[in-house]
Amino acid sequence: MIVLIPAYEPDHQLTALVRNLQEADPWLTMVVVDDGSGPDYQQTFDDAARLGCHVLSYAVNGGKGHALKSGFAFIAERFPGQDVVCADSDGQHAVADILAVADRVRHVTAAMILGCRNFTGSVPARSRFGNTVTRGLFRLATGQRVADTQTGLRGYRADMLPWLLTVRGQRYEYELNLLLEAKQAGYGIESVEIATVYLDNNSGSHFRPVADSLRIYAPLLKFLGSSLSAFVVDTVMFLVLSAVTDSLLLAVVGARLVSASVNFLVNRRLVFEHGKDTSLRAAAAGYVALVVVLLSANYAAMATLTSLALPDVPAKLLTEVALLGVSYGVQQRFLFIRRARTAASETDGTETHIPALVPAQFQHSMPGKSGDQSPKRFRSN
């Protein structure tokens, strides 16, 4: 079992975690990725190397996703066949919880294991809010309930490493992308309940609330932008056709045909990452079916609301908002999905997004305690 710890400007919690893991299980192999922390933090990583960790170092910060994929690539090459547990460096994952996730990984097939916090007790407001929002969006997009979508404590079987390297994302969005693409790749998601620990009100976190949230929520934000533009087109056409035909049915149907065509093209090319991977004919057929269903629901809702004396525009606004979540979930899960990958494509490197900064130059080694492997320090220029 390999414990992979991505770290950016860590404090003493990193070496404390390494020591505690060694005391709990002296045979664990630990890989630490210094994601461009800089010379001020070299002593911390040197201490980790002395304690027996394999340390991979980068001169420039590439983001958590980059660090994780660097670690996965290193482990796949140096420790083939070994399962991996990823843990954060800031002391927020208890040793007992890390070992519990490791134990669960050994007993599952084709599933990732999440160490899920229950968010009880004193939890920073931004952490509670962020997880609540992401959990809701994840359920909307996949139909799956996951208690903690933002957890950094995760376990992966060795045979999942090739897939882990194919998923896009260089920063915090990478871990959410893994959850979003797991089902399509044939992997389940299981969880182990862990303690909710926030040290010093989570002051050690490098998460940037605005910039990183935009990265994480980008797929939904693009969808909302596409839907808003389609809504504007639909509303304008609806008002025009209502005035010209004086028929609610013709106005609703005609407006939806125009706006749906615009929405389909935008979603396929710009919104959903794997939209262009899907056959145009298959995606169009599915989209037409979705439009028919939504159109029926739209007309029924509009007829009901207008019969209650609600003006046309407010009635349409309420109807569109209500059906927006349904439309996103169906398109994400069924229409614009990643093409099935063959076993050959998983092993020949096709579409594999291995970080460009691959640790290659041996720097130094120190006597260690982690199993029978000699700990080494690598640096990428």
mmCIF file of C-alpha atoms in Angstrom:
data_model
loop_
_atom_site.group_PDB
_atom_site.id
_atom_site.type_symbol
_atom_site.label_atom_id
_atom_site.label_comp_id
_atom_site.label_asym_id
_atom_site.label_seq_id
_atom_site.Cartn_x
_atom_site.Cartn_y
_atom_site.Cartn_z
ATOM 1 C CA MET A 1 0.000 0.000 0.000
ATOM 2 C CA ILE A 2 1.270 3.452 -0.966
ATOM 3 C CA VAL A 3 0.252 6.641 0.847
ATOM 4 C CA LEU A 4 0.448 9.609 -1.543
ATOM 5 C CA ILE A 5 0.651 13.066 0.046
ATOM 6 C CA PRO A 6 0.531 16.157 -2.205
ATOM 7 C CA ALA A 7 1.931 19.174 -0.365
ATOM 8 C CA TYR A 8 2.227 22.881 -1.047
ATOM 9 C CA GLU A 9 3.992 25.049 1.543
ATOM 10 C CA PRO A 10 3.383 22.536 4.362
ATOM 11 C CA ASP A 11 4.112 23.127 8.028
ATOM 12 C CA HIS A 12 5.122 20.705 10.776
ATOM 13 C CA GLN A 13 1.882 18.762 10.296
ATOM 14 C CA LEU A 14 3.435 16.968 7.307
ATOM 15 C CA THR A 15 6.324 15.450 9.256
ATOM 16 C CA ALA A 16 4.004 14.701 12.184
ATOM 17 C CA LEU A 17 1.694 12.804 9.823
ATOM 18 C CA VAL A 18 4.600 10.822 8.371
ATOM 19 C CA ARG A 19 5.899 9.872 11.838
ATOM 20 C CA ASN A 20 2.458 8.856 13.071
ATOM 21 C CA LEU A 21 1.809 6.722 9.990
ATOM 22 C CA GLN A 22 5.164 4.988 10.443
ATOM 23 C CA GLU A 23 4.398 4.249 14.083
ATOM 24 C CA ALA A 24 1.011 2.812 13.128
ATOM 25 C CA ASP A 25 2.324 0.755 10.189
ATOM 26 C CA PRO A 26 6.127 0.634 9.668
ATOM 27 C CA TRP A 27 5.666 -1.135 6.322
ATOM 28 C CA LEU A 28 3.788 1.656 4.599
ATOM 29 C CA THR A 29 5.506 3.280 1.629
ATOM 30 C CA MET A 30 4.957 7.026 1.453
ATOM 31 C CA VAL A 31 5.315 9.303 -1.565
ATOM 32 C CA VAL A 32 5.274 13.067 -0.955
ATOM 33 C CA VAL A 33 4.930 15.554 -3.823
ATOM 34 C CA ASP A 34 6.447 18.999 -3.207
ATOM 35 C CA ASP A 35 4.278 21.014 -5.586
ATOM 36 C CA GLY A 36 6.549 24.027 -6.035
ATOM 37 C CA SER A 37 6.689 25.096 -2.390
ATOM 38 C CA GLY A 38 10.041 26.868 -2.855
ATOM 39 C CA PRO A 39 13.317 26.963 -0.929
ATOM 40 C CA ASP A 40 11.718 28.186 2.307
ATOM 41 C CA TYR A 41 10.078 24.764 2.682
ATOM 42 C CA GLN A 42 12.954 22.553 1.565
ATOM 43 C CA GLN A 43 13.846 21.619 5.130
ATOM 44 C CA THR A 44 10.360 20.190 5.679
ATOM 45 C CA PHE A 45 10.650 17.976 2.614
ATOM 46 C CA ASP A 46 14.221 16.988 3.541
ATOM 47 C CA ASP A 47 12.864 15.884 6.926
ATOM 48 C CA ALA A 48 10.202 13.811 5.154
ATOM 49 C CA ALA A 49 12.915 12.174 3.029
ATOM 50 C CA ARG A 50 14.969 11.386 6.145
ATOM 51 C CA LEU A 51 11.915 9.741 7.645
ATOM 52 C CA GLY A 52 11.732 7.400 4.642
ATOM 53 C CA CYS A 53 9.447 9.134 2.149
ATOM 54 C CA HIS A 54 10.008 9.279 -1.588
ATOM 55 C CA VAL A 55 9.875 13.009 -2.306
ATOM 56 C CA LEU A 56 9.072 14.385 -5.767
ATOM 57 C CA SER A 57 9.819 18.092 -6.132
ATOM 58 C CA TYR A 58 8.768 20.727 -8.634
ATOM 59 C CA ALA A 59 10.182 24.230 -8.968
ATOM 60 C CA VAL A 60 6.808 25.692 -9.987
ATOM 61 C CA ASN A 61 3.412 25.117 -8.385
ATOM 62 C CA GLY A 62 1.209 23.153 -10.768
ATOM 63 C CA GLY A 63 -1.851 22.561 -8.576
ATOM 64 C CA LYS A 64 -3.208 19.654 -6.556
ATOM 65 C CA GLY A 65 -4.403 17.717 -9.596
ATOM 66 C CA HIS A 66 -0.960 18.029 -11.163
ATOM 67 C CA ALA A 67 0.684 16.828 -7.948
ATOM 68 C CA LEU A 68 -1.641 13.842 -7.643
ATOM 69 C CA LYS A 69 -1.127 12.753 -11.241
ATOM 70 C CA SER A 70 2.647 13.119 -10.825
ATOM 71 C CA GLY A 71 2.429 10.820 -7.828
ATOM 72 C CA PHE A 72 0.217 8.310 -9.657
ATOM 73 C CA ALA A 73 2.627 8.195 -12.607
ATOM 74 C CA PHE A 74 5.607 7.693 -10.273
ATOM 75 C CA ILE A 75 3.838 4.946 -8.320
ATOM 76 C CA ALA A 76 2.692 3.133 -11.458
ATOM 77 C CA GLU A 77 6.290 3.045 -12.673
ATOM 78 C CA ARG A 78 8.142 2.376 -9.435
ATOM 79 C CA PHE A 79 5.576 0.344 -7.480
ATOM 80 C CA PRO A 80 3.415 -1.503 -10.032
ATOM 81 C CA GLY A 81 0.502 -3.410 -8.542
ATOM 82 C CA GLN A 82 0.351 -1.298 -5.368
ATOM 83 C CA ASP A 83 -2.901 0.284 -4.209
ATOM 84 C CA VAL A 84 -2.844 3.985 -3.302
ATOM 85 C CA VAL A 85 -4.372 6.097 -0.550
ATOM 86 C CA CYS A 86 -4.205 9.887 -0.997
ATOM 87 C CA ALA A 87 -4.100 12.071 2.116
ATOM 88 C CA ASP A 88 -3.684 15.806 2.663
ATOM 89 C CA SER A 89 -0.562 17.208 4.294
ATOM 90 C CA ASP A 90 -2.238 19.621 6.707
ATOM 91 C CA GLY A 91 -3.037 17.173 9.530
ATOM 92 C CA GLN A 92 -6.772 17.036 8.873
ATOM 93 C CA HIS A 93 -6.782 13.299 8.212
ATOM 94 C CA ALA A 94 -6.339 11.126 11.270
ATOM 95 C CA VAL A 95 -3.990 8.160 10.966
ATOM 96 C CA ALA A 96 -6.770 5.763 11.977
ATOM 97 C CA ASP A 97 -8.957 7.114 9.153
ATOM 98 C CA ILE A 98 -6.169 6.809 6.570
ATOM 99 C CA LEU A 99 -5.626 3.189 7.578
ATOM 100 C CA ALA A 100 -9.388 2.543 7.519
ATOM 101 C CA VAL A 101 -9.583 3.765 3.916
ATOM 102 C CA ALA A 102 -6.520 1.646 3.046
ATOM 103 C CA ASP A 103 -8.177 -1.415 4.544
ATOM 104 C CA ARG A 104 -11.389 -0.845 2.566
ATOM 105 C CA VAL A 105 -9.443 -0.474 -0.692
ATOM 106 C CA ARG A 106 -8.006 -3.966 -0.200
ATOM 107 C CA HIS A 107 -11.509 -5.457 -0.114
ATOM 108 C CA VAL A 108 -13.214 -3.816 -3.094
ATOM 109 C CA THR A 109 -13.023 -4.105 -6.850
ATOM 110 C CA ALA A 110 -13.722 -1.410 -9.434
ATOM 111 C CA ALA A 111 -14.490 1.313 -6.889
ATOM 112 C CA MET A 112 -12.819 4.325 -5.355
ATOM 113 C CA ILE A 113 -13.043 4.801 -1.609
ATOM 114 C CA LEU A 114 -13.812 8.198 -0.102
ATOM 115 C CA GLY A 115 -13.097 9.159 3.477
ATOM 116 C CA CYS A 116 -16.275 11.160 4.102
ATOM 117 C CA ARG A 117 -16.590 13.694 6.900
ATOM 118 C CA ASN A 118 -19.913 14.069 8.692
ATOM 119 C CA PHE A 119 -19.429 17.843 9.213
ATOM 120 C CA THR A 120 -20.492 17.839 12.843
ATOM 121 C CA GLY A 121 -19.025 20.133 15.473
ATOM 122 C CA SER A 122 -17.034 23.277 14.694
ATOM 123 C CA VAL A 123 -16.728 23.502 10.900
ATOM 124 C CA PRO A 124 -15.590 26.688 9.070
ATOM 125 C CA ALA A 125 -18.531 28.297 7.301
ATOM 126 C CA ARG A 126 -16.821 28.325 3.896
ATOM 127 C CA SER A 127 -16.065 24.595 4.165
ATOM 128 C CA ARG A 128 -19.610 23.691 5.176
ATOM 129 C CA PHE A 129 -21.126 25.891 2.453
ATOM 130 C CA GLY A 130 -18.707 24.699 -0.239
ATOM 131 C CA ASN A 131 -19.335 21.038 0.434
ATOM 132 C CA THR A 132 -23.108 21.521 0.589
ATOM 133 C CA VAL A 133 -23.148 23.280 -2.784
ATOM 134 C CA THR A 134 -20.803 20.793 -4.448
ATOM 135 C CA ARG A 135 -22.683 17.819 -3.007
ATOM 136 C CA GLY A 136 -25.937 19.146 -4.434
ATOM 137 C CA LEU A 137 -24.435 19.862 -7.839
ATOM 138 C CA PHE A 138 -22.810 16.445 -7.946
ATOM 139 C CA ARG A 139 -26.113 14.728 -7.227
ATOM 140 C CA LEU A 140 -27.753 16.848 -9.928
ATOM 141 C CA ALA A 141 -25.110 15.858 -12.464
ATOM 142 C CA THR A 142 -24.817 12.157 -11.641
ATOM 143 C CA GLY A 143 -27.826 11.108 -9.600
ATOM 144 C CA GLN A 144 -25.474 9.746 -6.931
ATOM 145 C CA ARG A 145 -25.445 10.697 -3.270
ATOM 146 C CA VAL A 146 -21.935 11.387 -1.971
ATOM 147 C CA ALA A 147 -21.671 12.781 1.545
ATOM 148 C CA ASP A 148 -18.348 14.567 1.039
ATOM 149 C CA THR A 149 -17.381 15.449 -2.533
ATOM 150 C CA GLN A 150 -14.436 17.602 -1.438
ATOM 151 C CA THR A 151 -12.580 15.088 0.698
ATOM 152 C CA GLY A 152 -8.890 14.672 -0.039
ATOM 153 C CA LEU A 153 -8.724 11.275 1.668
ATOM 154 C CA ARG A 154 -9.320 8.747 -1.108
ATOM 155 C CA GLY A 155 -8.276 5.214 -1.922
ATOM 156 C CA TYR A 156 -7.684 3.649 -5.346
ATOM 157 C CA ARG A 157 -6.938 0.135 -6.501
ATOM 158 C CA ALA A 158 -3.711 -0.328 -8.457
ATOM 159 C CA ASP A 159 -5.594 -1.135 -11.645
ATOM 160 C CA MET A 160 -7.286 2.304 -11.517
ATOM 161 C CA LEU A 161 -4.019 4.239 -11.948
ATOM 162 C CA PRO A 162 -4.101 4.310 -15.793
ATOM 163 C CA TRP A 163 -7.606 5.786 -15.668
ATOM 164 C CA LEU A 164 -6.619 8.324 -13.008
ATOM 165 C CA LEU A 165 -4.033 9.705 -15.420
ATOM 166 C CA THR A 166 -6.608 10.226 -18.193
ATOM 167 C CA VAL A 167 -8.937 12.537 -16.249
ATOM 168 C CA ARG A 168 -8.452 16.227 -16.930
ATOM 169 C CA GLY A 169 -7.754 18.873 -14.328
ATOM 170 C CA GLN A 170 -4.623 20.352 -12.797
ATOM 171 C CA ARG A 171 -5.945 21.907 -9.602
ATOM 172 C CA TYR A 172 -8.815 21.288 -7.199
ATOM 173 C CA GLU A 173 -11.261 20.560 -10.009
ATOM 174 C CA TYR A 174 -9.401 17.313 -10.727
ATOM 175 C CA GLU A 175 -10.827 15.517 -7.705
ATOM 176 C CA LEU A 176 -14.393 16.498 -8.600
ATOM 177 C CA ASN A 177 -13.786 15.428 -12.210
ATOM 178 C CA LEU A 178 -12.790 11.986 -10.924
ATOM 179 C CA LEU A 179 -16.159 11.662 -9.196
ATOM 180 C CA LEU A 180 -18.038 12.940 -12.239
ATOM 181 C CA GLU A 181 -16.336 10.491 -14.610
ATOM 182 C CA ALA A 182 -16.137 7.435 -12.341
ATOM 183 C CA LYS A 183 -19.472 5.925 -13.317
ATOM 184 C CA GLN A 184 -18.830 6.314 -17.040
ATOM 185 C CA ALA A 185 -15.433 4.630 -16.576
ATOM 186 C CA GLY A 186 -17.072 1.677 -14.813
ATOM 187 C CA TYR A 187 -16.036 2.527 -11.256
ATOM 188 C CA GLY A 188 -18.258 2.756 -8.225
ATOM 189 C CA ILE A 189 -17.900 5.151 -5.297
ATOM 190 C CA GLU A 190 -17.865 3.824 -1.738
ATOM 191 C CA SER A 191 -17.285 5.697 1.486
ATOM 192 C CA VAL A 192 -15.796 5.317 4.932
ATOM 193 C CA GLU A 193 -16.935 7.758 7.618
ATOM 194 C CA ILE A 194 -14.029 9.729 9.065
ATOM 195 C CA ALA A 195 -13.562 12.400 11.705
ATOM 196 C CA THR A 196 -14.178 16.046 10.792
ATOM 197 C CA VAL A 197 -10.952 17.818 11.726
ATOM 198 C CA TYR A 198 -10.189 21.488 11.034
ATOM 199 C CA LEU A 199 -6.988 22.778 12.590
ATOM 200 C CA ASP A 200 -6.903 26.506 13.412
ATOM 201 C CA ASN A 201 -10.129 27.112 11.479
ATOM 202 C CA ASN A 202 -8.592 25.515 8.361
ATOM 203 C CA SER A 203 -5.952 28.273 8.096
ATOM 204 C CA GLY A 204 -3.522 25.846 6.434
ATOM 205 C CA SER A 205 -5.726 25.382 3.382
ATOM 206 C CA HIS A 206 -4.500 26.881 0.101
ATOM 207 C CA PHE A 207 -7.973 26.733 -1.451
ATOM 208 C CA ARG A 208 -8.819 30.058 -3.119
ATOM 209 C CA PRO A 209 -12.576 30.568 -2.622
ATOM 210 C CA VAL A 210 -13.210 32.511 -5.838
ATOM 211 C CA ALA A 211 -10.651 31.213 -8.350
ATOM 212 C CA ASP A 212 -10.784 27.552 -7.311
ATOM 213 C CA SER A 213 -14.563 27.541 -6.931
ATOM 214 C CA LEU A 214 -14.858 28.837 -10.493
ATOM 215 C CA ARG A 215 -12.666 25.943 -11.677
ATOM 216 C CA ILE A 216 -14.719 23.382 -9.763
ATOM 217 C CA TYR A 217 -18.093 24.734 -10.839
ATOM 218 C CA ALA A 218 -17.023 25.590 -14.412
ATOM 219 C CA PRO A 219 -19.111 22.830 -16.104
ATOM 220 C CA LEU A 220 -22.283 23.958 -14.351
ATOM 221 C CA LEU A 221 -21.534 27.649 -14.870
ATOM 222 C CA LYS A 222 -21.048 27.078 -18.605
ATOM 223 C CA PHE A 223 -24.305 25.132 -18.702
ATOM 224 C CA LEU A 224 -26.120 27.938 -16.891
ATOM 225 C CA GLY A 225 -24.693 30.453 -19.368
ATOM 226 C CA SER A 226 -25.792 28.310 -22.298
ATOM 227 C CA SER A 227 -29.225 27.830 -20.765
ATOM 228 C CA LEU A 228 -29.553 31.561 -20.107
ATOM 229 C CA SER A 229 -28.808 32.394 -23.740
ATOM 230 C CA ALA A 230 -31.285 29.748 -24.888
ATOM 231 C CA PHE A 231 -33.823 31.126 -22.419
ATOM 232 C CA VAL A 232 -33.451 34.612 -23.893
ATOM 233 C CA VAL A 233 -33.900 33.265 -27.427
ATOM 234 C CA ASP A 234 -36.848 31.151 -26.300
ATOM 235 C CA THR A 235 -38.542 34.037 -24.495
ATOM 236 C CA VAL A 236 -38.142 36.458 -27.400
ATOM 237 C CA MET A 237 -39.479 33.897 -29.876
ATOM 238 C CA PHE A 238 -42.317 33.031 -27.506
ATOM 239 C CA LEU A 239 -43.425 36.662 -27.256
ATOM 240 C CA VAL A 240 -43.152 37.172 -31.019
ATOM 241 C CA LEU A 241 -45.077 34.003 -31.876
ATOM 242 C CA SER A 242 -47.693 34.717 -29.208
ATOM 243 C CA ALA A 243 -48.381 38.089 -30.784
ATOM 244 C CA VAL A 244 -48.422 36.710 -34.329
ATOM 245 C CA THR A 245 -50.391 33.476 -33.834
ATOM 246 C CA ASP A 246 -52.369 34.168 -30.639
ATOM 247 C CA SER A 247 -51.856 30.470 -29.825
ATOM 248 C CA LEU A 248 -50.102 29.311 -26.648
ATOM 249 C CA LEU A 249 -49.318 25.892 -28.147
ATOM 250 C CA LEU A 250 -47.755 27.264 -31.343
ATOM 251 C CA ALA A 251 -45.820 29.894 -29.401
ATOM 252 C CA VAL A 252 -44.362 27.358 -26.947
ATOM 253 C CA VAL A 253 -43.514 24.777 -29.631
ATOM 254 C CA GLY A 254 -42.061 27.244 -32.148
ATOM 255 C CA ALA A 255 -39.953 29.056 -29.564
ATOM 256 C CA ARG A 256 -38.615 25.805 -28.182
ATOM 257 C CA LEU A 257 -37.597 24.476 -31.616
ATOM 258 C CA VAL A 258 -35.430 27.532 -32.243
ATOM 259 C CA SER A 259 -33.896 27.780 -28.764
ATOM 260 C CA ALA A 260 -33.319 24.019 -28.506
ATOM 261 C CA SER A 261 -31.297 24.010 -31.720
ATOM 262 C CA VAL A 262 -29.075 26.795 -30.399
ATOM 263 C CA ASN A 263 -28.751 25.127 -27.008
ATOM 264 C CA PHE A 264 -27.821 21.733 -28.456
ATOM 265 C CA LEU A 265 -25.003 23.120 -30.606
ATOM 266 C CA VAL A 266 -23.555 25.197 -27.775
ATOM 267 C CA ASN A 267 -23.737 22.368 -25.221
ATOM 268 C CA ARG A 268 -22.183 19.808 -27.535
ATOM 269 C CA ARG A 269 -19.259 21.987 -28.588
ATOM 270 C CA LEU A 270 -18.591 24.202 -25.574
ATOM 271 C CA VAL A 271 -20.292 23.072 -22.375
ATOM 272 C CA PHE A 272 -19.833 19.336 -21.883
ATOM 273 C CA GLU A 273 -16.228 18.141 -22.027
ATOM 274 C CA HIS A 274 -17.034 14.941 -23.916
ATOM 275 C CA GLY A 275 -19.784 16.414 -26.087
ATOM 276 C CA LYS A 276 -17.720 16.253 -29.265
ATOM 277 C CA ASP A 277 -16.776 12.641 -28.479
ATOM 278 C CA THR A 278 -20.414 11.640 -28.852
ATOM 279 C CA SER A 279 -21.835 10.763 -32.257
ATOM 280 C CA LEU A 280 -23.718 13.760 -33.628
ATOM 281 C CA ARG A 281 -26.606 11.543 -34.748
ATOM 282 C CA ALA A 282 -26.880 9.763 -31.387
ATOM 283 C CA ALA A 283 -26.582 12.975 -29.397
ATOM 284 C CA ALA A 284 -29.135 14.747 -31.608
ATOM 285 C CA ALA A 285 -31.605 11.867 -31.320
ATOM 286 C CA GLY A 286 -31.288 11.845 -27.555
ATOM 287 C CA TYR A 287 -31.573 15.603 -27.369
ATOM 288 C CA VAL A 288 -34.742 15.589 -29.479
ATOM 289 C CA ALA A 289 -36.280 13.035 -27.113
ATOM 290 C CA LEU A 290 -35.290 15.191 -24.135
ATOM 291 C CA VAL A 291 -36.768 18.294 -25.790
ATOM 292 C CA VAL A 292 -40.058 16.498 -26.444
ATOM 293 C CA VAL A 293 -40.327 15.440 -22.801
ATOM 294 C CA LEU A 294 -39.347 18.871 -21.496
ATOM 295 C CA LEU A 295 -41.636 20.552 -23.995
ATOM 296 C CA SER A 296 -44.598 18.516 -22.773
ATOM 297 C CA ALA A 297 -43.740 19.363 -19.181
ATOM 298 C CA ASN A 298 -43.214 22.999 -20.139
ATOM 299 C CA TYR A 299 -46.591 23.275 -21.864
ATOM 300 C CA ALA A 300 -48.414 21.549 -19.022
ATOM 301 C CA ALA A 301 -46.802 23.807 -16.426
ATOM 302 C CA MET A 302 -47.435 26.935 -18.483
ATOM 303 C CA ALA A 303 -51.065 26.001 -19.051
ATOM 304 C CA THR A 304 -51.558 25.397 -15.346
ATOM 305 C CA LEU A 305 -49.897 28.635 -14.254
ATOM 306 C CA THR A 306 -51.653 30.835 -16.822
ATOM 307 C CA SER A 307 -54.982 29.265 -15.902
ATOM 308 C CA LEU A 308 -54.299 30.556 -12.411
ATOM 309 C CA ALA A 309 -54.116 34.085 -13.855
ATOM 310 C CA LEU A 310 -50.315 34.296 -13.704
ATOM 311 C CA PRO A 311 -48.969 36.471 -16.561
ATOM 312 C CA ASP A 312 -47.122 34.709 -19.361
ATOM 313 C CA VAL A 313 -43.594 35.936 -18.635
ATOM 314 C CA PRO A 314 -43.511 35.086 -14.881
ATOM 315 C CA ALA A 315 -45.138 31.735 -15.666
ATOM 316 C CA LYS A 316 -42.453 30.963 -18.231
ATOM 317 C CA LEU A 317 -39.665 32.023 -15.877
ATOM 318 C CA LEU A 318 -40.908 29.714 -13.101
ATOM 319 C CA THR A 319 -41.321 26.836 -15.533
ATOM 320 C CA GLU A 320 -37.836 27.183 -17.038
ATOM 321 C CA VAL A 321 -36.125 27.354 -13.642
ATOM 322 C CA ALA A 322 -37.964 24.248 -12.475
ATOM 323 C CA LEU A 323 -36.912 22.242 -15.556
ATOM 324 C CA LEU A 324 -33.315 23.515 -15.691
ATOM 325 C CA GLY A 325 -31.947 20.935 -13.240
ATOM 326 C CA VAL A 326 -33.646 18.075 -15.056
ATOM 327 C CA SER A 327 -32.141 19.161 -18.366
ATOM 328 C CA TYR A 328 -28.600 19.431 -16.976
ATOM 329 C CA GLY A 329 -28.710 16.077 -15.238
ATOM 330 C CA VAL A 330 -29.960 14.212 -18.305
ATOM 331 C CA GLN A 331 -27.423 15.797 -20.657
ATOM 332 C CA GLN A 332 -24.510 15.227 -18.277
ATOM 333 C CA ARG A 333 -25.400 11.608 -17.523
ATOM 334 C CA PHE A 334 -26.799 10.316 -20.789
ATOM 335 C CA LEU A 335 -26.222 12.531 -23.818
ATOM 336 C CA PHE A 336 -22.743 14.048 -23.756
ATOM 337 C CA ILE A 337 -20.743 11.287 -22.130
ATOM 338 C CA ARG A 338 -17.253 9.965 -22.570
ATOM 339 C CA ARG A 339 -16.886 7.229 -25.149
ATOM 340 C CA ALA A 340 -16.300 3.774 -23.768
ATOM 341 C CA ARG A 341 -12.577 3.044 -23.573
ATOM 342 C CA THR A 342 -11.104 -0.277 -24.523
ATOM 343 C CA ALA A 343 -8.568 -2.100 -22.399
ATOM 344 C CA ALA A 344 -5.941 -1.371 -25.036
ATOM 345 C CA SER A 345 -6.540 2.350 -24.872
ATOM 346 C CA GLU A 346 -6.126 2.259 -21.113
ATOM 347 C CA THR A 347 -2.710 0.688 -21.408
ATOM 348 C CA ASP A 348 -1.212 2.308 -24.481
ATOM 349 C CA GLY A 349 -1.356 5.840 -23.136
ATOM 350 C CA THR A 350 -4.165 7.066 -25.378
ATOM 351 C CA GLU A 351 -5.597 10.359 -24.055
ATOM 352 C CA THR A 352 -3.473 10.043 -20.919
ATOM 353 C CA HIS A 353 -2.927 13.403 -19.255
ATOM 354 C CA ILE A 354 0.339 12.782 -17.422
ATOM 355 C CA PRO A 355 1.748 16.070 -16.095
ATOM 356 C CA ALA A 356 4.400 17.673 -18.265
ATOM 357 C CA LEU A 357 6.719 18.095 -15.277
ATOM 358 C CA VAL A 358 7.860 14.514 -14.757
ATOM 359 C CA PRO A 359 10.417 14.022 -11.958
ATOM 360 C CA ALA A 360 13.465 12.677 -13.763
ATOM 361 C CA GLN A 361 16.684 13.778 -12.098
ATOM 362 C CA PHE A 362 17.939 11.908 -9.026
ATOM 363 C CA GLN A 363 19.032 14.394 -6.391
ATOM 364 C CA HIS A 364 19.950 12.516 -3.221
ATOM 365 C CA SER A 365 18.947 9.647 -0.949
ATOM 366 C CA MET A 366 18.934 9.188 2.791
ATOM 367 C CA PRO A 367 18.626 6.175 5.093
ATOM 368 C CA GLY A 368 14.958 5.516 5.706
ATOM 369 C CA LYS A 369 12.445 3.466 7.653
ATOM 370 C CA SER A 370 9.682 2.916 5.120
ATOM 371 C CA GLY A 371 9.677 -0.789 4.246
ATOM 372 C CA ASP A 372 12.671 -2.014 2.286
ATOM 373 C CA GLN A 373 12.562 0.775 -0.304
ATOM 374 C CA SER A 374 15.365 3.356 -0.346
ATOM 375 C CA PRO A 375 13.785 6.824 -0.082
ATOM 376 C CA LYS A 376 14.850 9.191 -2.809
ATOM 377 C CA ARG A 377 14.471 12.860 -3.554
ATOM 378 C CA PHE A 378 13.743 13.914 -7.138
ATOM 379 C CA ARG A 379 13.506 17.390 -8.571
ATOM 380 C CA SER A 380 12.021 18.607 -11.838
ATOM 381 C CA ASN A 381 13.598 21.684 -13.364
#
